[in-house]
mmCIF file of C-alpha atoms in Angstrom:
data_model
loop_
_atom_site.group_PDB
_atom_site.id
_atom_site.type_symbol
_atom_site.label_atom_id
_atom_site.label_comp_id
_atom_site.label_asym_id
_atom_site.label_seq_id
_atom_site.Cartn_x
_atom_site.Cartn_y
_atom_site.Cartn_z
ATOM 1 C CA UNK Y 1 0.000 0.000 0.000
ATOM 2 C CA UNK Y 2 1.609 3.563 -0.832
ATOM 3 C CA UNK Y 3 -0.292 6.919 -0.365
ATOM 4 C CA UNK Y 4 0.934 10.403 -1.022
ATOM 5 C CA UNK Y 5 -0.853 13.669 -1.120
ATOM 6 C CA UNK Y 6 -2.101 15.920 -3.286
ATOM 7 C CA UNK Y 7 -2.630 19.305 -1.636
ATOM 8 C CA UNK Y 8 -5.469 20.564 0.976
ATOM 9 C CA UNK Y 9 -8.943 20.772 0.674
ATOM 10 C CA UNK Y 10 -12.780 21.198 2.782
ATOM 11 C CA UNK Y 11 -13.547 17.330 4.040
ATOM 12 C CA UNK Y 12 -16.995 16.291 2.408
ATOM 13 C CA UNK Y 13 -17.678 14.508 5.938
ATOM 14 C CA UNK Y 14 -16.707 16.571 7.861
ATOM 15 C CA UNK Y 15 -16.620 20.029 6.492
ATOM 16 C CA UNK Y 16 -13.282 20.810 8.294
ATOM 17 C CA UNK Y 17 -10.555 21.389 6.141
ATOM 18 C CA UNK Y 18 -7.602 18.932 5.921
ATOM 19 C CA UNK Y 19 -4.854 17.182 3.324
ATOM 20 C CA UNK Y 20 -6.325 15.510 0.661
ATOM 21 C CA UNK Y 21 -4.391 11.850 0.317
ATOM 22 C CA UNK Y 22 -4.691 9.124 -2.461
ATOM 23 C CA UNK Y 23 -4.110 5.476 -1.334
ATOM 24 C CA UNK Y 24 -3.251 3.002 -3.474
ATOM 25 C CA UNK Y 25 -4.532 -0.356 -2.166
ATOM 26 C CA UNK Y 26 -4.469 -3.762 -3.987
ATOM 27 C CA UNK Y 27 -3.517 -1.919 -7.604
ATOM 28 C CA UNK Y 28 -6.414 0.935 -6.895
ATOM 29 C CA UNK Y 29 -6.701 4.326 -5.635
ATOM 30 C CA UNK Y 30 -9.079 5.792 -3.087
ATOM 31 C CA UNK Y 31 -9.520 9.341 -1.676
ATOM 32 C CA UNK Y 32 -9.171 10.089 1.716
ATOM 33 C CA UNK Y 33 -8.645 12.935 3.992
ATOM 34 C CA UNK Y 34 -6.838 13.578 6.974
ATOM 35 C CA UNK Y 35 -7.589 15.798 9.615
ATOM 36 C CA UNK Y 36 -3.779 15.299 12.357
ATOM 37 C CA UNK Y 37 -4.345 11.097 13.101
ATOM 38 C CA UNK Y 38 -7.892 11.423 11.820
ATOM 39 C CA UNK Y 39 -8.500 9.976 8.568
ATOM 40 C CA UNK Y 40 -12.160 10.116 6.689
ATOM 41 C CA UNK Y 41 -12.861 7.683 3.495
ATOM 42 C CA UNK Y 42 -13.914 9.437 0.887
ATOM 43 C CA UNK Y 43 -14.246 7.147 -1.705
ATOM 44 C CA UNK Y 44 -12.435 5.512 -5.250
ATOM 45 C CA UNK Y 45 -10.643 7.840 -7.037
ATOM 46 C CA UNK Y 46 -12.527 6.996 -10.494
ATOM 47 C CA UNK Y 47 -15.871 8.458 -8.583
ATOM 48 C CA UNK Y 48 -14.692 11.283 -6.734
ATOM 49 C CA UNK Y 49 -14.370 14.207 -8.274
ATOM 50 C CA UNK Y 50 -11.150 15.632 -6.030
ATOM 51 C CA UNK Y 51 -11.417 19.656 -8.363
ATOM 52 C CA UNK Y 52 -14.604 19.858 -5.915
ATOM 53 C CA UNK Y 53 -12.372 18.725 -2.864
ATOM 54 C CA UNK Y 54 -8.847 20.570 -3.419
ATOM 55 C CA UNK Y 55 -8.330 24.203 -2.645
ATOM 56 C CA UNK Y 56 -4.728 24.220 -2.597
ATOM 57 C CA UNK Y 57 -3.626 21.584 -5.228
ATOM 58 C CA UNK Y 58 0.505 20.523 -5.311
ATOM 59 C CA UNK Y 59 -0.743 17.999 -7.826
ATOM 60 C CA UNK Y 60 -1.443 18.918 -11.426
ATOM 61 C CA UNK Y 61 -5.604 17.132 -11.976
ATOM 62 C CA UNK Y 62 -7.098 15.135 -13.594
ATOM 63 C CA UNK Y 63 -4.639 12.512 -12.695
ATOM 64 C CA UNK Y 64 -6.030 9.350 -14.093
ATOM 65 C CA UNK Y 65 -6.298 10.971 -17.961
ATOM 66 C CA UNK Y 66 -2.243 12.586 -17.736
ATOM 67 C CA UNK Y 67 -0.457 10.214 -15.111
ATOM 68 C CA UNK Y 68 0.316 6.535 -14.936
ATOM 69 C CA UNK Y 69 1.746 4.581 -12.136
ATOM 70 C CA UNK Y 70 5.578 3.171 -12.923
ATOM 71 C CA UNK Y 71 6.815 0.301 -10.410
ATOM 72 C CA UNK Y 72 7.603 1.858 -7.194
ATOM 73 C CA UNK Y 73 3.854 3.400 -7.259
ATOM 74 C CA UNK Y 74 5.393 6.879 -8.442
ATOM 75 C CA UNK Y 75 3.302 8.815 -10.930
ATOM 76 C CA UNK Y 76 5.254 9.560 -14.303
ATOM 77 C CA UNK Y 77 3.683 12.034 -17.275
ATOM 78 C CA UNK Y 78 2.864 9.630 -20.323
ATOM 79 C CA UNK Y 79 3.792 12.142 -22.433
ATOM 80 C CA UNK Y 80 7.415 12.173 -21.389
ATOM 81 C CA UNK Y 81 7.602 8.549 -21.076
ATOM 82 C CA UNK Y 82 6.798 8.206 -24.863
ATOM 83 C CA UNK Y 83 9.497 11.075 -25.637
ATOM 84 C CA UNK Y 84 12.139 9.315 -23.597
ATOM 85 C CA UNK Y 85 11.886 5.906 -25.806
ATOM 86 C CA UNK Y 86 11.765 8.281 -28.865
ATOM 87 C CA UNK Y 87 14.892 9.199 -27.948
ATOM 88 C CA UNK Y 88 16.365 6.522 -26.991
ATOM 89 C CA UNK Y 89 14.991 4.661 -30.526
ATOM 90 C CA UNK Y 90 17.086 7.152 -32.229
ATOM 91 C CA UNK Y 91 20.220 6.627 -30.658
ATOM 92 C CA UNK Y 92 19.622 2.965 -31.288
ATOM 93 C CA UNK Y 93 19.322 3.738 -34.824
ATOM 94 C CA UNK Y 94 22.773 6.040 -34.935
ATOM 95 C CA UNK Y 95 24.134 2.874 -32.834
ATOM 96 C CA UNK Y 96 23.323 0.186 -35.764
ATOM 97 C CA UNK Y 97 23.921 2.674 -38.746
ATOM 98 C CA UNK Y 98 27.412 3.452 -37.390
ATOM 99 C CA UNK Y 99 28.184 -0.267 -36.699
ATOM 100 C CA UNK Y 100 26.816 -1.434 -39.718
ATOM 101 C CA UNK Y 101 29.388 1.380 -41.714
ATOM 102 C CA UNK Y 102 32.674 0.613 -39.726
ATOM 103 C CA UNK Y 103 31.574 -3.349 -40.179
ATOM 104 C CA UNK Y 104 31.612 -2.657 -44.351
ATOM 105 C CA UNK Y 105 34.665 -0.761 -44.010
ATOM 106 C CA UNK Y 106 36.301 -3.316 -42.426
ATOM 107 C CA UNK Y 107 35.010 -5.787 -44.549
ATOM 108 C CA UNK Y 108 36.388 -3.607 -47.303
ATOM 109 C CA UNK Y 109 39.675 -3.380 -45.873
ATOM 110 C CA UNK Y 110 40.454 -7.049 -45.304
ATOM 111 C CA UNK Y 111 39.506 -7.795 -49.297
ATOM 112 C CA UNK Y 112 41.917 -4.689 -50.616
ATOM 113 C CA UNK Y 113 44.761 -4.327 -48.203
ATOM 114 C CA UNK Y 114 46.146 -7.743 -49.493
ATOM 115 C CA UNK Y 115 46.678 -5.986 -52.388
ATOM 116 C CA UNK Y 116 47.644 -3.083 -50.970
ATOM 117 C CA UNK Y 117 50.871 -4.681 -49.462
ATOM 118 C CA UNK Y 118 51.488 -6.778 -52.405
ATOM 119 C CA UNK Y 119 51.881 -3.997 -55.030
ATOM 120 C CA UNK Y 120 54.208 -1.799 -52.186
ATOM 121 C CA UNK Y 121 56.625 -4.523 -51.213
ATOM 122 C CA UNK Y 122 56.850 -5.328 -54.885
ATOM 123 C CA UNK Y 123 57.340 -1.539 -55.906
ATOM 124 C CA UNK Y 124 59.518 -1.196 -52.879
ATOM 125 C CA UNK Y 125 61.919 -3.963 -52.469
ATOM 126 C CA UNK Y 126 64.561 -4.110 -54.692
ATOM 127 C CA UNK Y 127 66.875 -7.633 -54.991
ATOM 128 C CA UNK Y 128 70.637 -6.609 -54.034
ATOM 129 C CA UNK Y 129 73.693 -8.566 -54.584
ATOM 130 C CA UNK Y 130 77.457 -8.417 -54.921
ATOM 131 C CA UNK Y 131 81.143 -9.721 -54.189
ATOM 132 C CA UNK Y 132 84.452 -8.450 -52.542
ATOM 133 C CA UNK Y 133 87.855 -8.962 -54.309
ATOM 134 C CA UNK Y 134 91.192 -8.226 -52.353
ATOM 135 C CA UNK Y 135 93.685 -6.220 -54.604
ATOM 136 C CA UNK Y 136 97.527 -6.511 -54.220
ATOM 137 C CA UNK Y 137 98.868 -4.505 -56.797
ATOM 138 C CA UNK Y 138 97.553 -1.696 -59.589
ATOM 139 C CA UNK Y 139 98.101 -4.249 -62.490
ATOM 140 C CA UNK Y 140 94.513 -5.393 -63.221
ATOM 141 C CA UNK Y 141 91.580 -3.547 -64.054
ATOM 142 C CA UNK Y 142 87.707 -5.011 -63.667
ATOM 143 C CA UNK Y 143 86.025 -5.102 -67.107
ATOM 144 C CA UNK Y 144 82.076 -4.774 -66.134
ATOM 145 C CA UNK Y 145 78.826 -5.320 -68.157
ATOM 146 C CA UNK Y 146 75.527 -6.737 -68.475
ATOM 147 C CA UNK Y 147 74.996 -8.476 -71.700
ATOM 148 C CA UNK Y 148 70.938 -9.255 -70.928
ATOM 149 C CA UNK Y 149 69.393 -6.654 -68.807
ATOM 150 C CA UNK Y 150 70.572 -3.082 -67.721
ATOM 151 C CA UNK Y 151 71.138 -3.306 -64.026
ATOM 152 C CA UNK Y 152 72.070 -0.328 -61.081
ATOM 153 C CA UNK Y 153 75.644 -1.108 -60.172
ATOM 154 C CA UNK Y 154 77.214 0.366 -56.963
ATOM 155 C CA UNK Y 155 81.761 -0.134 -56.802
ATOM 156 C CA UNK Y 156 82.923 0.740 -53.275
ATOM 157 C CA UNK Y 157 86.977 0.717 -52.389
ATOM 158 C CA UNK Y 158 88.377 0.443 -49.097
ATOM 159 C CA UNK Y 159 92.205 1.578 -48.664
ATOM 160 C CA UNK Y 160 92.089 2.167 -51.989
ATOM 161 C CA UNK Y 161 91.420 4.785 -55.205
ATOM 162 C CA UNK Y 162 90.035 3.382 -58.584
ATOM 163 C CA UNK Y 163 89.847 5.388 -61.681
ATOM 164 C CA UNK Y 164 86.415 4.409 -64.642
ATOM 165 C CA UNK Y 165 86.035 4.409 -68.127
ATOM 166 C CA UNK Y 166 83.120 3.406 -69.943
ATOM 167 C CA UNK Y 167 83.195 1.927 -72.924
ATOM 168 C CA UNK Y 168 80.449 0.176 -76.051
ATOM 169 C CA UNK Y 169 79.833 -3.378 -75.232
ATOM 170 C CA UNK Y 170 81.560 -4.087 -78.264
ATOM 171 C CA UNK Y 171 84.958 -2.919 -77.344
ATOM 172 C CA UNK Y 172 84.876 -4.784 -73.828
ATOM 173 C CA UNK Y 173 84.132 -7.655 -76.069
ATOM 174 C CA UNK Y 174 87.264 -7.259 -78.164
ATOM 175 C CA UNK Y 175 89.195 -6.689 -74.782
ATOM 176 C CA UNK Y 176 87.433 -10.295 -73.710
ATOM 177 C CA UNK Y 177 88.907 -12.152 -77.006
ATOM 178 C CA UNK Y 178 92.307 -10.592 -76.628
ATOM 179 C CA UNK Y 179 92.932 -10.639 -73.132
ATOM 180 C CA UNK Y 180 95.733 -12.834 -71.397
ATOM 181 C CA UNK Y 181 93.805 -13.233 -68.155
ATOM 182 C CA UNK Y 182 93.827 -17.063 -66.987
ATOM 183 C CA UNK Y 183 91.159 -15.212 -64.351
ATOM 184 C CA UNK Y 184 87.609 -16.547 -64.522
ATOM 185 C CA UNK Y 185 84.929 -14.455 -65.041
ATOM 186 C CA UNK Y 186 82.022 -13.634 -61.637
ATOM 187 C CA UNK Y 187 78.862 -13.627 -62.579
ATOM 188 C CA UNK Y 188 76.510 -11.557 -60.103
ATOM 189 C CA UNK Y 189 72.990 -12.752 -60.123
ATOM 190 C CA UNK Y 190 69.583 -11.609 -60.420
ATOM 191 C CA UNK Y 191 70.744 -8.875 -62.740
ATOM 192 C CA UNK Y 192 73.455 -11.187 -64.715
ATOM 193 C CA UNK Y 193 76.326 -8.950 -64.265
ATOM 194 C CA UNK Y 194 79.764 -9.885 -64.901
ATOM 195 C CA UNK Y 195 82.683 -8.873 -63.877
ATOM 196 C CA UNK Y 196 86.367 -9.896 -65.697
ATOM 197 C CA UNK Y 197 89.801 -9.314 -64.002
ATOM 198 C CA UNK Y 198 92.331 -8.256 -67.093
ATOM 199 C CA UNK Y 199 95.527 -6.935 -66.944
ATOM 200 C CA UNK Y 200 96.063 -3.506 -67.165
ATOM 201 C CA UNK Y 201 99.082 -4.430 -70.585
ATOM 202 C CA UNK Y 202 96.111 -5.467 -72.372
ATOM 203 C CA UNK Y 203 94.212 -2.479 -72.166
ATOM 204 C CA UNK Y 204 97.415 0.201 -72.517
ATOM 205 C CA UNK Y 205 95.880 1.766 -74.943
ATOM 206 C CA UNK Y 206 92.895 3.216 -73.107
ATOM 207 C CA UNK Y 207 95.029 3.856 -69.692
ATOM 208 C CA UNK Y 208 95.108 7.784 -70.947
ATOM 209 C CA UNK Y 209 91.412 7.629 -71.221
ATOM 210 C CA UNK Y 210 90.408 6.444 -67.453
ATOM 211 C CA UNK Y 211 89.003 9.501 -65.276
ATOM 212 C CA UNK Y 212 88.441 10.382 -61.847
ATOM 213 C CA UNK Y 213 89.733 9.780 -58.192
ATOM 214 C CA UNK Y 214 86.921 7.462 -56.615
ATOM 215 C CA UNK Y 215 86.220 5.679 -53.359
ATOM 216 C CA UNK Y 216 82.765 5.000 -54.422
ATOM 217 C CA UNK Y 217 80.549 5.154 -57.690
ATOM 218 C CA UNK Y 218 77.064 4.285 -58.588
ATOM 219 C CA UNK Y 219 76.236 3.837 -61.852
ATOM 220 C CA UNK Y 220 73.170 2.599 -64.436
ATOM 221 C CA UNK Y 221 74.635 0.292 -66.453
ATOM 222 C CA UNK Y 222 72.944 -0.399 -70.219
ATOM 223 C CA UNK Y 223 72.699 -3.630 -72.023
ATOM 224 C CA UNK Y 224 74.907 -1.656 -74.839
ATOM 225 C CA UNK Y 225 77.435 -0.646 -72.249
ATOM 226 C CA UNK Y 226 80.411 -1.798 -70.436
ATOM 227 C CA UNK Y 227 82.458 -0.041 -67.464
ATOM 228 C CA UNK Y 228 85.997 -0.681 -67.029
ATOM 229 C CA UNK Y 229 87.351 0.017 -63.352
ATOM 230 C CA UNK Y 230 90.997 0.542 -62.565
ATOM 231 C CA UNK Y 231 92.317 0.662 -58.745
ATOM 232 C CA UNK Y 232 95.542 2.418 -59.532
ATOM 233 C CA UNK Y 233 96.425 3.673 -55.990
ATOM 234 C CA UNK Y 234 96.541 1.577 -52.607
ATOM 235 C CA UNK Y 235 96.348 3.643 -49.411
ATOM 236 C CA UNK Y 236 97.950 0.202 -47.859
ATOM 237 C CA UNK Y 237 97.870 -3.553 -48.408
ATOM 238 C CA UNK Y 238 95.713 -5.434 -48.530
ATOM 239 C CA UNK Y 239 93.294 -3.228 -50.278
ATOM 240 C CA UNK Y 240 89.764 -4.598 -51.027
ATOM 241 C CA UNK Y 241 87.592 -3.461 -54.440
ATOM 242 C CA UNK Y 242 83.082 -4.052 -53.609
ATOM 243 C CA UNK Y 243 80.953 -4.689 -56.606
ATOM 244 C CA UNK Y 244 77.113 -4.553 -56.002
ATOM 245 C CA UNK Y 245 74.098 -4.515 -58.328
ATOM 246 C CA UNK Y 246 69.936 -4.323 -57.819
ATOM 247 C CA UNK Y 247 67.317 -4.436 -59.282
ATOM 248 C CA UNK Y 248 63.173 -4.257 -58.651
ATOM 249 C CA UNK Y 249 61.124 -7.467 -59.423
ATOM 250 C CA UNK Y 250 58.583 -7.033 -62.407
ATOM 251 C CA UNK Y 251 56.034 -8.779 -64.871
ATOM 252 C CA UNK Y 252 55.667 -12.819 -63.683
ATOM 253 C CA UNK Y 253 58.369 -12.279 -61.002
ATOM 254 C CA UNK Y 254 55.397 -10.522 -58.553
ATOM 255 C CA UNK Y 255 53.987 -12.322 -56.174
ATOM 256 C CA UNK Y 256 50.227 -11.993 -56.042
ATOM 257 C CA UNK Y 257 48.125 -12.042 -53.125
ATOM 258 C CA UNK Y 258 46.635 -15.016 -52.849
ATOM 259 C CA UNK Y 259 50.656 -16.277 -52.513
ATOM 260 C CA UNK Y 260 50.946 -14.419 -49.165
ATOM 261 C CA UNK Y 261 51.996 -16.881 -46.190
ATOM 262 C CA UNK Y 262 49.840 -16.825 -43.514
ATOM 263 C CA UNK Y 263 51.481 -14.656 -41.204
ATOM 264 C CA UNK Y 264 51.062 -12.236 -43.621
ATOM 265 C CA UNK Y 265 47.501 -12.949 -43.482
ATOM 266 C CA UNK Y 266 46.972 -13.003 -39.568
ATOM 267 C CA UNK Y 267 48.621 -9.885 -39.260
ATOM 268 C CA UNK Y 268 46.056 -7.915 -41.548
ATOM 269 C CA UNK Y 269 43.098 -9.980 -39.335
ATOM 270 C CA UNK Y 270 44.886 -8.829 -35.709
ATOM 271 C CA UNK Y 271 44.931 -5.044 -37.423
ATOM 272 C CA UNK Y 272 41.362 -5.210 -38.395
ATOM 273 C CA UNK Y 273 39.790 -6.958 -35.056
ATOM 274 C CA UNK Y 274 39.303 -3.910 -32.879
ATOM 275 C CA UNK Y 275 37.415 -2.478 -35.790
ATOM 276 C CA UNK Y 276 35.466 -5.614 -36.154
ATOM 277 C CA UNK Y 277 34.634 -5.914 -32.618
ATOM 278 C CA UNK Y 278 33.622 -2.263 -32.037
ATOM 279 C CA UNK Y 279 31.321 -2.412 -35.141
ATOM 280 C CA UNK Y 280 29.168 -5.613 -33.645
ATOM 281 C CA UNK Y 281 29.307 -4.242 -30.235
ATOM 282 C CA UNK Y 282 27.697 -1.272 -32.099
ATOM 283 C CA UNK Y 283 25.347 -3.361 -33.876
ATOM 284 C CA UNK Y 284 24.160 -5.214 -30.764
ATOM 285 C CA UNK Y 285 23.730 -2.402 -28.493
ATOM 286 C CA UNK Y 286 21.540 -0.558 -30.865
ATOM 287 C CA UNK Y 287 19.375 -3.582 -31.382
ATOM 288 C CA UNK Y 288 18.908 -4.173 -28.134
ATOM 289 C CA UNK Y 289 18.339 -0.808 -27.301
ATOM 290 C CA UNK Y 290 15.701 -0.349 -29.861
ATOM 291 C CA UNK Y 291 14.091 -3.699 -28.757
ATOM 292 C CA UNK Y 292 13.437 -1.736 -25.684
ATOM 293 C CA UNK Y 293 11.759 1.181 -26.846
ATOM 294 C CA UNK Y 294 9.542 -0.553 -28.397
ATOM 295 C CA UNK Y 295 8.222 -2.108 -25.179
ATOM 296 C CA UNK Y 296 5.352 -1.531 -23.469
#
């Protein structure tokens, strides 16, 4: 049983003026008023007309056509009641709309970023190789060329000063036939570059052409080209001469993305969970939230 009142007002059975009270008793209301521990029944709310009772209201009347009753026998406007699920339908709705766009962009993601990585490690890795050759003396140059694709070629020295000349492919040819060398020929893979020790008596002839004073040179070298390198001063013995070349994978040599390894592929799913996670929180929330303002 709860009761509250709802202002003051002139006693019907009494005529003396008191505090108007509703009781609620077994889920209905009744009218009574209350005079210090005197209490006179009035009657059920539904049949008393409590505008002819009241003369100082604190309740705003009629109450049973603008109030309702919630579960701890408080009175709550209808009105607002109906605005409050409105509102919290809409939020619902911004819930599940936002999920359901970070849940496609995810989705999105996890299809394109495969090839996202694919075509920037391709782009962006280049294959590097190269040897090291320990020079004694000034009496051999390094005859250098690429006879099937043109390839980036970096020549380092330590303790050591070389001198270049570049030359037509078809002169370091001639210098290949002629040549006394006994020494083999390195090949430097994936760019095919090769690189011939020859003594510097075969070449006399072109010694008044070499140029420069170099520690290190980088150089594109074309399929019509050759480079002839000549360390003709050692700092101090031994000295050593570097010979490197890249080059960036292309055509069939790409790896496409369904050739990834699988750590590849877990990474991209570990980057994308939080996003997935947050979206069906999202998604879940706002359903359930909306399930509720639709009740009753």
């Amino acid at each position: 049983m709860s009761a509250r009142s709802i202002g003051r007002g002139r006693c019907p059975k009494c005529g003396r003026e008191g505090s108007v009270v509703i009781k609620m008793v077994g889920g209905k209301e009744y009218v009574y008023v209350k005079h210090g521990r005197t209490w006179h029944y009035i009657g059920p709310l539904e049949k008393i007309d409590v505008n002819e009772i009241l003369r100082e209201p604190t309740t705003i009347l009629p109450l049973k056509e603008t109030e309702t009753l919630n579960i701890h026998g408080e009175k709550m406007n209808e009105e607002t009641k109906s605005l409050n699920k409105t509102v919290v339908e809409v939020i619902a709705l911004i819930l599940v709309a936002v999920g359901t766009g970070i849940l496609l962009l995810t989705i999105f993601a996890s299809i394109i970023l495969p090839y996202l990585v694919a075509f920037w490690s391709v782009s962006s890795v280049n294959i590097a190789t190269g040897f090291s050759t320990m020079i004694e003396d000034t009496t051999k140059a390094y005859l250098i060329y690429s006879p099937i694709r043109s390839a980036s070629i970096s020549i380092q020295s330590d303790n050591a000063y070389f001198k270049i000349l570049a030359v037509p492919l078809s002169t370091a040819m001639n210098i290949l036939n002629t040549t006394q060398s006994q020494e083999l020929e390195t090949h430097i893979s994936p760019s095919d570059l090769r690189v011939k020790p020859i003594k510097t008596s075969d070449i006399q002839g072109l010694m008044q052409s070499f140029f420069g004073n170099y520690t290190s040179y980088d150089i594109q070298l074309d399929t019509n080209q050759a480079l002839l390198v000549w360390p003709y001063k050692l700092q101090t013995k031994p000295a050593s001469l570097s010979f490197y070349t890249s080059r960036s994978l292309t055509g069939s040599e790409q790896p496409q993305p369904n050739s990834f390894q699988p750590l590849l592929m877990s990474i991209i799913f570990i980057s994308l969970a939080p996003r997935l996670i947050l979206a069906v929180s999202l998604i879940i929330g706002g359903y359930l939230l909306y399930r509720w303002s639709k009740n009753k």
